[in-house]
Amino acid sequence: QSALTQPRSVSGSPGQSVTISCTGTSSDVGGYNYVSWYQQHPGKAPKLIIYGVSKRPSGVPDRFSGSKSGNTASLTISGLQAEDEADYYCCSYAGGDTLVFGGGTKLTVL
Amino acid sequence: EVQLVESGGGLVQPGGSLRLSCAASGFTFSSYSMNWVRQAPGKGLEWVSYFGNSGSIYYADSVKGRFTISRDNAKNSLYLQMNSLRAEDTALYYCARDGGAAYEMDVWGQGTTVTVSS
């Protein structure tokens, strides 16, 4: 149950696009289409923004999109807005009904 | 309104025990699998345990043998019994609902804080 690997930080200007990667193994990210992404603002509970690699829950703007290639999943945020500044976590099913999170990425909107 | 409310956190000495509760409302609790997730101060999220709606139970290696997850569908409640607590168990503990599609956690509580210190 090793944590998935995410960049510690990314940044972008309003209106730009940023991509956050999430690298695992064939036993988690690469083995299943069960990757989810969570947004967490300071002092708040995490919020689901992507599930099943690329599906968006109701109410999540289509500026948020997810994809996967091999053992790496990605979250892309287009048209960056100030309110997108937050921590982002990926999470993958890892077999045997266990889950593993990434270490988290801090997004700064310049 | 769909809601999860955790309680039971507090300060406990190393080696001690604590029982966390999560009260669910606004949805049919028995139909959903549930998770506990924790976040150490200034750190990332860590999955702790899962209780499936069919009764399956799983734990992270870091808590296996020390923590016990349980649920009472009649009381719409999820629990986490934590024994042999260590300093590294200090964290904000969240209860989270499994959305049922792809192991996503679609509803989260606000968390309850556990501090393990002498």
PDB file of C-alpha atoms in Angstrom:
ATOM      1  CA  GLN A   1       0.000   0.000   0.000  1.00  0.00           C
ATOM      2  CA  SER A   2       2.561   2.604  -1.098  1.00  0.00           C
ATOM      3  CA  ALA A   3       1.205   6.094  -1.724  1.00  0.00           C
ATOM      4  CA  LEU A   4       0.682   7.202  -5.301  1.00  0.00           C
ATOM      5  CA  THR A   5       3.145   9.808  -6.558  1.00  0.00           C
ATOM      6  CA  GLN A   6       1.969  13.351  -7.228  1.00  0.00           C
ATOM      7  CA  PRO A   7       3.974  16.549  -7.749  1.00  0.00           C
ATOM      8  CA  ARG A   8       4.111  18.524  -4.522  1.00  0.00           C
ATOM      9  CA  SER A   9       3.033  21.730  -6.227  1.00  0.00           C
ATOM     10  CA  VAL A  10       1.868  23.185  -9.515  1.00  0.00           C
ATOM     11  CA  SER A  11       0.910  26.704 -10.480  1.00  0.00           C
ATOM     12  CA  GLY A  12      -0.789  28.616 -13.243  1.00  0.00           C
ATOM     13  CA  SER A  13      -2.287  31.985 -14.055  1.00  0.00           C
ATOM     14  CA  PRO A  14      -6.017  32.653 -14.300  1.00  0.00           C
ATOM     15  CA  GLY A  15      -7.402  31.330 -17.562  1.00  0.00           C
ATOM     16  CA  GLN A  16      -4.548  28.912 -18.125  1.00  0.00           C
ATOM     17  CA  SER A  17      -4.630  25.124 -17.889  1.00  0.00           C
ATOM     18  CA  VAL A  18      -2.704  22.943 -15.469  1.00  0.00           C
ATOM     19  CA  THR A  19      -2.285  19.183 -15.289  1.00  0.00           C
ATOM     20  CA  ILE A  20      -1.575  17.180 -12.149  1.00  0.00           C
ATOM     21  CA  SER A  21      -0.145  13.704 -12.547  1.00  0.00           C
ATOM     22  CA  CYS A  22      -0.667  10.702 -10.310  1.00  0.00           C
ATOM     23  CA  THR A  23       1.675   7.767 -10.814  1.00  0.00           C
ATOM     24  CA  GLY A  24       1.114   4.324  -9.386  1.00  0.00           C
ATOM     25  CA  THR A  25       1.696   0.759 -10.482  1.00  0.00           C
ATOM     26  CA  SER A  26      -0.065  -1.976 -12.404  1.00  0.00           C
ATOM     27  CA  SER A  27      -1.523  -3.078  -9.049  1.00  0.00           C
ATOM     28  CA  ASP A  28      -3.462   0.121  -8.559  1.00  0.00           C
ATOM     29  CA  VAL A  29      -3.745   2.946 -11.131  1.00  0.00           C
ATOM     30  CA  GLY A  30      -2.764   0.791 -14.085  1.00  0.00           C
ATOM     31  CA  GLY A  31      -4.856  -2.184 -13.094  1.00  0.00           C
ATOM     32  CA  TYR A  32      -8.264  -0.610 -12.678  1.00  0.00           C
ATOM     33  CA  ASN A  33     -10.367   2.265 -13.984  1.00  0.00           C
ATOM     34  CA  TYR A  34     -11.079   3.295 -10.416  1.00  0.00           C
ATOM     35  CA  VAL A  35      -9.154   6.532 -10.034  1.00  0.00           C
ATOM     36  CA  SER A  36     -10.806   9.438  -8.252  1.00  0.00           C
ATOM     37  CA  TRP A  37      -9.673  12.981  -7.563  1.00  0.00           C
ATOM     38  CA  TYR A  38     -10.459  15.201  -4.577  1.00  0.00           C
ATOM     39  CA  GLN A  39     -10.169  18.928  -4.031  1.00  0.00           C
ATOM     40  CA  GLN A  40      -9.477  20.192  -0.516  1.00  0.00           C
ATOM     41  CA  HIS A  41      -9.516  23.826   0.521  1.00  0.00           C
ATOM     42  CA  PRO A  42      -7.748  24.773   3.786  1.00  0.00           C
ATOM     43  CA  GLY A  43      -9.716  23.705   6.838  1.00  0.00           C
ATOM     44  CA  LYS A  44     -12.357  21.961   4.749  1.00  0.00           C
ATOM     45  CA  ALA A  45     -13.247  18.351   4.039  1.00  0.00           C
ATOM     46  CA  PRO A  46     -12.206  16.892   0.689  1.00  0.00           C
ATOM     47  CA  LYS A  47     -14.638  17.166  -2.218  1.00  0.00           C
ATOM     48  CA  LEU A  48     -14.979  14.586  -4.994  1.00  0.00           C
ATOM     49  CA  ILE A  49     -14.322  16.129  -8.417  1.00  0.00           C
ATOM     50  CA  ILE A  50     -13.522  13.136 -10.660  1.00  0.00           C
ATOM     51  CA  TYR A  51     -14.311   9.418 -10.329  1.00  0.00           C
ATOM     52  CA  GLY A  52     -13.886   6.380 -12.524  1.00  0.00           C
ATOM     53  CA  VAL A  53     -10.837   8.087 -14.122  1.00  0.00           C
ATOM     54  CA  SER A  54     -12.811  10.666 -16.092  1.00  0.00           C
ATOM     55  CA  LYS A  55     -16.379  11.016 -14.785  1.00  0.00           C
ATOM     56  CA  ARG A  56     -17.554  14.233 -13.162  1.00  0.00           C
ATOM     57  CA  PRO A  57     -20.111  14.272 -10.335  1.00  0.00           C
ATOM     58  CA  SER A  58     -23.094  16.507 -10.780  1.00  0.00           C
ATOM     59  CA  GLY A  59     -22.225  20.113 -10.070  1.00  0.00           C
ATOM     60  CA  VAL A  60     -18.517  19.883 -10.860  1.00  0.00           C
ATOM     61  CA  PRO A  61     -17.602  22.282 -13.693  1.00  0.00           C
ATOM     62  CA  ASP A  62     -16.466  20.754 -16.976  1.00  0.00           C
ATOM     63  CA  ARG A  63     -13.220  22.706 -16.562  1.00  0.00           C
ATOM     64  CA  PHE A  64     -12.140  19.675 -14.533  1.00  0.00           C
ATOM     65  CA  SER A  65     -11.241  16.572 -16.527  1.00  0.00           C
ATOM     66  CA  GLY A  66      -9.468  13.305 -15.849  1.00  0.00           C
ATOM     67  CA  SER A  67      -7.581  10.751 -17.916  1.00  0.00           C
ATOM     68  CA  LYS A  68      -5.264   7.788 -17.564  1.00  0.00           C
ATOM     69  CA  SER A  69      -2.431   6.277 -19.525  1.00  0.00           C
ATOM     70  CA  GLY A  70      -0.763   3.147 -18.223  1.00  0.00           C
ATOM     71  CA  ASN A  71       0.128   3.578 -14.567  1.00  0.00           C
ATOM     72  CA  THR A  72      -0.351   7.353 -14.579  1.00  0.00           C
ATOM     73  CA  ALA A  73      -3.603   9.233 -14.120  1.00  0.00           C
ATOM     74  CA  SER A  74      -3.958  12.953 -14.745  1.00  0.00           C
ATOM     75  CA  LEU A  75      -6.253  15.748 -13.649  1.00  0.00           C
ATOM     76  CA  THR A  76      -6.489  18.755 -15.948  1.00  0.00           C
ATOM     77  CA  ILE A  77      -8.020  22.038 -14.869  1.00  0.00           C
ATOM     78  CA  SER A  78      -8.679  24.423 -17.717  1.00  0.00           C
ATOM     79  CA  GLY A  79      -9.635  28.080 -17.488  1.00  0.00           C
ATOM     80  CA  LEU A  80      -8.044  28.373 -14.053  1.00  0.00           C
ATOM     81  CA  GLN A  81      -9.935  30.458 -11.527  1.00  0.00           C
ATOM     82  CA  ALA A  82      -8.831  31.871  -8.209  1.00  0.00           C
ATOM     83  CA  GLU A  83     -11.149  29.506  -6.339  1.00  0.00           C
ATOM     84  CA  ASP A  84      -9.348  26.511  -7.838  1.00  0.00           C
ATOM     85  CA  GLU A  85      -6.419  27.189  -5.514  1.00  0.00           C
ATOM     86  CA  ALA A  86      -6.461  24.174  -3.220  1.00  0.00           C
ATOM     87  CA  ASP A  87      -4.837  20.828  -2.517  1.00  0.00           C
ATOM     88  CA  TYR A  88      -5.662  18.002  -4.916  1.00  0.00           C
ATOM     89  CA  TYR A  89      -5.449  14.296  -4.145  1.00  0.00           C
ATOM     90  CA  CYS A  90      -5.745  11.293  -6.405  1.00  0.00           C
ATOM     91  CA  CYS A  91      -6.963   7.975  -5.088  1.00  0.00           C
ATOM     92  CA  SER A  92      -6.975   4.535  -6.662  1.00  0.00           C
ATOM     93  CA  TYR A  93      -8.472   1.156  -5.915  1.00  0.00           C
ATOM     94  CA  ALA A  94      -5.580  -1.190  -5.135  1.00  0.00           C
ATOM     95  CA  GLY A  95      -7.256  -4.569  -5.084  1.00  0.00           C
ATOM     96  CA  GLY A  96      -8.889  -6.427  -2.220  1.00  0.00           C
ATOM     97  CA  ASP A  97     -11.183  -3.497  -1.522  1.00  0.00           C
ATOM     98  CA  THR A  98      -8.253  -1.364  -0.407  1.00  0.00           C
ATOM     99  CA  LEU A  99      -7.617   2.164  -1.549  1.00  0.00           C
ATOM    100  CA  VAL A 100      -4.471   4.263  -1.813  1.00  0.00           C
ATOM    101  CA  PHE A 101      -4.142   8.049  -1.998  1.00  0.00           C
ATOM    102  CA  GLY A 102      -1.508  10.187  -3.612  1.00  0.00           C
ATOM    103  CA  GLY A 103       0.592  12.495  -1.481  1.00  0.00           C
ATOM    104  CA  GLY A 104      -1.327  15.547  -2.652  1.00  0.00           C
ATOM    105  CA  THR A 105      -0.549  18.516  -4.896  1.00  0.00           C
ATOM    106  CA  LYS A 106      -0.852  22.147  -3.898  1.00  0.00           C
ATOM    107  CA  LEU A 107      -2.236  24.240  -6.752  1.00  0.00           C
ATOM    108  CA  THR A 108      -1.355  27.922  -6.676  1.00  0.00           C
ATOM    109  CA  VAL A 109      -3.217  30.340  -8.927  1.00  0.00           C
ATOM    110  CA  LEU A 110      -0.782  33.152  -9.639  1.00  0.00           C
TER     111      LEU A 110
ATOM    112  CA  GLU B   1     -29.707  16.782   3.047  1.00  0.00           C
ATOM    113  CA  VAL B   2     -27.096  14.053   2.847  1.00  0.00           C
ATOM    114  CA  GLN B   3     -24.839  14.410   5.867  1.00  0.00           C
ATOM    115  CA  LEU B   4     -22.141  12.629   7.840  1.00  0.00           C
ATOM    116  CA  VAL B   5     -21.205  13.795  11.334  1.00  0.00           C
ATOM    117  CA  GLU B   6     -18.211  12.338  13.140  1.00  0.00           C
ATOM    118  CA  SER B   7     -17.681  12.385  16.901  1.00  0.00           C
ATOM    119  CA  GLY B   8     -15.631  10.720  19.595  1.00  0.00           C
ATOM    120  CA  GLY B   9     -12.225  12.247  18.985  1.00  0.00           C
ATOM    121  CA  GLY B  10     -10.023  13.530  21.764  1.00  0.00           C
ATOM    122  CA  LEU B  11      -6.689  13.346  23.547  1.00  0.00           C
ATOM    123  CA  VAL B  12      -5.478   9.876  24.491  1.00  0.00           C
ATOM    124  CA  GLN B  13      -2.188   8.520  25.804  1.00  0.00           C
ATOM    125  CA  PRO B  14      -0.035   6.186  23.731  1.00  0.00           C
ATOM    126  CA  GLY B  15      -1.324   2.655  24.082  1.00  0.00           C
ATOM    127  CA  GLY B  16      -4.814   3.884  24.844  1.00  0.00           C
ATOM    128  CA  SER B  17      -8.127   3.370  23.076  1.00  0.00           C
ATOM    129  CA  LEU B  18     -10.784   5.533  21.502  1.00  0.00           C
ATOM    130  CA  ARG B  19     -14.024   4.860  19.652  1.00  0.00           C
ATOM    131  CA  LEU B  20     -15.091   7.132  16.820  1.00  0.00           C
ATOM    132  CA  SER B  21     -18.665   7.406  15.583  1.00  0.00           C
ATOM    133  CA  CYS B  22     -20.137   8.650  12.316  1.00  0.00           C
ATOM    134  CA  ALA B  23     -23.834   9.481  12.167  1.00  0.00           C
ATOM    135  CA  ALA B  24     -25.378   9.389   8.704  1.00  0.00           C
ATOM    136  CA  SER B  25     -28.542  11.101   7.571  1.00  0.00           C
ATOM    137  CA  GLY B  26     -30.362  11.973   4.364  1.00  0.00           C
ATOM    138  CA  PHE B  27     -29.760   8.668   2.578  1.00  0.00           C
ATOM    139  CA  THR B  28     -30.375   4.936   2.990  1.00  0.00           C
ATOM    140  CA  PHE B  29     -27.296   4.134   5.069  1.00  0.00           C
ATOM    141  CA  SER B  30     -27.583   0.357   4.784  1.00  0.00           C
ATOM    142  CA  SER B  31     -27.296   0.537   0.989  1.00  0.00           C
ATOM    143  CA  TYR B  32     -23.878   2.141   0.989  1.00  0.00           C
ATOM    144  CA  SER B  33     -20.366   1.025   1.732  1.00  0.00           C
ATOM    145  CA  MET B  34     -18.448   3.360   4.030  1.00  0.00           C
ATOM    146  CA  ASN B  35     -14.861   4.389   4.657  1.00  0.00           C
ATOM    147  CA  TRP B  36     -12.679   5.987   7.308  1.00  0.00           C
ATOM    148  CA  VAL B  37      -9.949   8.287   6.006  1.00  0.00           C
ATOM    149  CA  ARG B  38      -7.466  10.223   8.133  1.00  0.00           C
ATOM    150  CA  GLN B  39      -5.235  13.235   7.688  1.00  0.00           C
ATOM    151  CA  ALA B  40      -2.287  13.885   9.989  1.00  0.00           C
ATOM    152  CA  PRO B  41      -1.589  17.561  10.754  1.00  0.00           C
ATOM    153  CA  GLY B  42      -0.172  19.230   7.656  1.00  0.00           C
ATOM    154  CA  LYS B  43      -0.099  15.933   5.764  1.00  0.00           C
ATOM    155  CA  GLY B  44      -2.063  14.199   3.033  1.00  0.00           C
ATOM    156  CA  LEU B  45      -5.046  11.889   3.084  1.00  0.00           C
ATOM    157  CA  GLU B  46      -4.656   8.265   4.143  1.00  0.00           C
ATOM    158  CA  TRP B  47      -7.315   5.607   3.642  1.00  0.00           C
ATOM    159  CA  VAL B  48      -7.872   3.695   6.888  1.00  0.00           C
ATOM    160  CA  SER B  49     -10.730   1.222   6.563  1.00  0.00           C
ATOM    161  CA  TYR B  50     -13.745   0.126   4.501  1.00  0.00           C
ATOM    162  CA  PHE B  51     -17.012  -1.528   5.482  1.00  0.00           C
ATOM    163  CA  GLY B  52     -18.946  -2.796   2.501  1.00  0.00           C
ATOM    164  CA  ASN B  53     -22.711  -2.799   2.357  1.00  0.00           C
ATOM    165  CA  SER B  54     -22.508  -6.564   1.947  1.00  0.00           C
ATOM    166  CA  GLY B  55     -20.386  -6.933   5.069  1.00  0.00           C
ATOM    167  CA  SER B  56     -16.852  -7.016   3.698  1.00  0.00           C
ATOM    168  CA  ILE B  57     -14.229  -5.312   5.839  1.00  0.00           C
ATOM    169  CA  TYR B  58     -10.753  -4.121   4.916  1.00  0.00           C
ATOM    170  CA  TYR B  59      -7.980  -2.180   6.622  1.00  0.00           C
ATOM    171  CA  ALA B  60      -4.839  -0.327   5.698  1.00  0.00           C
ATOM    172  CA  ASP B  61      -1.710  -2.191   6.754  1.00  0.00           C
ATOM    173  CA  SER B  62      -0.851   0.661   9.145  1.00  0.00           C
ATOM    174  CA  VAL B  63      -3.887  -0.034  11.354  1.00  0.00           C
ATOM    175  CA  LYS B  64      -4.523  -3.735  10.797  1.00  0.00           C
ATOM    176  CA  GLY B  65      -4.816  -5.601  14.085  1.00  0.00           C
ATOM    177  CA  ARG B  66      -5.320  -2.409  16.100  1.00  0.00           C
ATOM    178  CA  PHE B  67      -8.414  -0.785  14.601  1.00  0.00           C
ATOM    179  CA  THR B  68     -11.862  -2.348  14.155  1.00  0.00           C
ATOM    180  CA  ILE B  69     -14.540  -0.921  11.894  1.00  0.00           C
ATOM    181  CA  SER B  70     -18.189  -1.667  12.520  1.00  0.00           C
ATOM    182  CA  ARG B  71     -21.606  -0.352  11.603  1.00  0.00           C
ATOM    183  CA  ASP B  72     -25.145  -0.341  12.978  1.00  0.00           C
ATOM    184  CA  ASN B  73     -27.587   0.082  10.120  1.00  0.00           C
ATOM    185  CA  ALA B  74     -30.500   0.445  12.532  1.00  0.00           C
ATOM    186  CA  LYS B  75     -28.788   3.493  14.012  1.00  0.00           C
ATOM    187  CA  ASN B  76     -27.419   4.761  10.686  1.00  0.00           C
ATOM    188  CA  SER B  77     -23.976   4.792  12.237  1.00  0.00           C
ATOM    189  CA  LEU B  78     -20.424   3.792  11.417  1.00  0.00           C
ATOM    190  CA  TYR B  79     -17.776   3.233  14.073  1.00  0.00           C
ATOM    191  CA  LEU B  80     -14.027   2.910  14.383  1.00  0.00           C
ATOM    192  CA  GLN B  81     -12.627   1.283  17.515  1.00  0.00           C
ATOM    193  CA  MET B  82      -8.990   2.271  17.852  1.00  0.00           C
ATOM    194  CA  ASN B  83      -6.743   0.339  20.241  1.00  0.00           C
ATOM    195  CA  SER B  84      -3.018   0.419  20.982  1.00  0.00           C
ATOM    196  CA  LEU B  85      -2.879   3.990  19.740  1.00  0.00           C
ATOM    197  CA  ARG B  86       0.434   5.473  18.672  1.00  0.00           C
ATOM    198  CA  ALA B  87       1.645   9.024  18.168  1.00  0.00           C
ATOM    199  CA  GLU B  88       1.498   8.466  14.408  1.00  0.00           C
ATOM    200  CA  ASP B  89      -2.261   7.870  14.656  1.00  0.00           C
ATOM    201  CA  THR B  90      -2.709  11.551  15.514  1.00  0.00           C
ATOM    202  CA  ALA B  91      -4.944  12.917  12.761  1.00  0.00           C
ATOM    203  CA  LEU B  92      -8.271  14.303  11.699  1.00  0.00           C
ATOM    204  CA  TYR B  93     -10.474  11.294  11.013  1.00  0.00           C
ATOM    205  CA  TYR B  94     -13.081  11.558   8.284  1.00  0.00           C
ATOM    206  CA  CYS B  95     -16.025   9.318   7.598  1.00  0.00           C
ATOM    207  CA  ALA B  96     -16.772   9.068   3.853  1.00  0.00           C
ATOM    208  CA  ARG B  97     -19.503   7.377   1.837  1.00  0.00           C
ATOM    209  CA  ASP B  98     -18.636   5.111  -1.077  1.00  0.00           C
ATOM    210  CA  GLY B  99     -20.594   6.385  -4.062  1.00  0.00           C
ATOM    211  CA  GLY B 100     -21.098   2.891  -5.416  1.00  0.00           C
ATOM    212  CA  ALA B 101     -19.761   3.385  -8.925  1.00  0.00           C
ATOM    213  CA  ALA B 102     -15.966   3.206  -8.843  1.00  0.00           C
ATOM    214  CA  TYR B 103     -14.814   3.203  -5.205  1.00  0.00           C
ATOM    215  CA  GLU B 104     -15.202   6.963  -5.098  1.00  0.00           C
ATOM    216  CA  MET B 105     -15.947   8.754  -1.844  1.00  0.00           C
ATOM    217  CA  ASP B 106     -18.765  11.112  -2.709  1.00  0.00           C
ATOM    218  CA  VAL B 107     -19.869  12.397   0.701  1.00  0.00           C
ATOM    219  CA  TRP B 108     -17.532  13.387   3.536  1.00  0.00           C
ATOM    220  CA  GLY B 109     -18.053  14.494   7.095  1.00  0.00           C
ATOM    221  CA  GLN B 110     -16.164  17.367   8.694  1.00  0.00           C
ATOM    222  CA  GLY B 111     -13.941  15.055  10.696  1.00  0.00           C
ATOM    223  CA  THR B 112     -13.075  14.440  14.339  1.00  0.00           C
ATOM    224  CA  THR B 113      -9.609  15.037  15.758  1.00  0.00           C
ATOM    225  CA  VAL B 114      -7.610  12.341  17.501  1.00  0.00           C
ATOM    226  CA  THR B 115      -4.455  13.325  19.370  1.00  0.00           C
ATOM    227  CA  VAL B 116      -2.203  10.637  20.803  1.00  0.00           C
ATOM    228  CA  SER B 117       0.224  12.144  23.282  1.00  0.00           C
ATOM    229  CA  SER B 118       1.474  11.702  26.819  1.00  0.00           C
TER     230      SER B 118
END
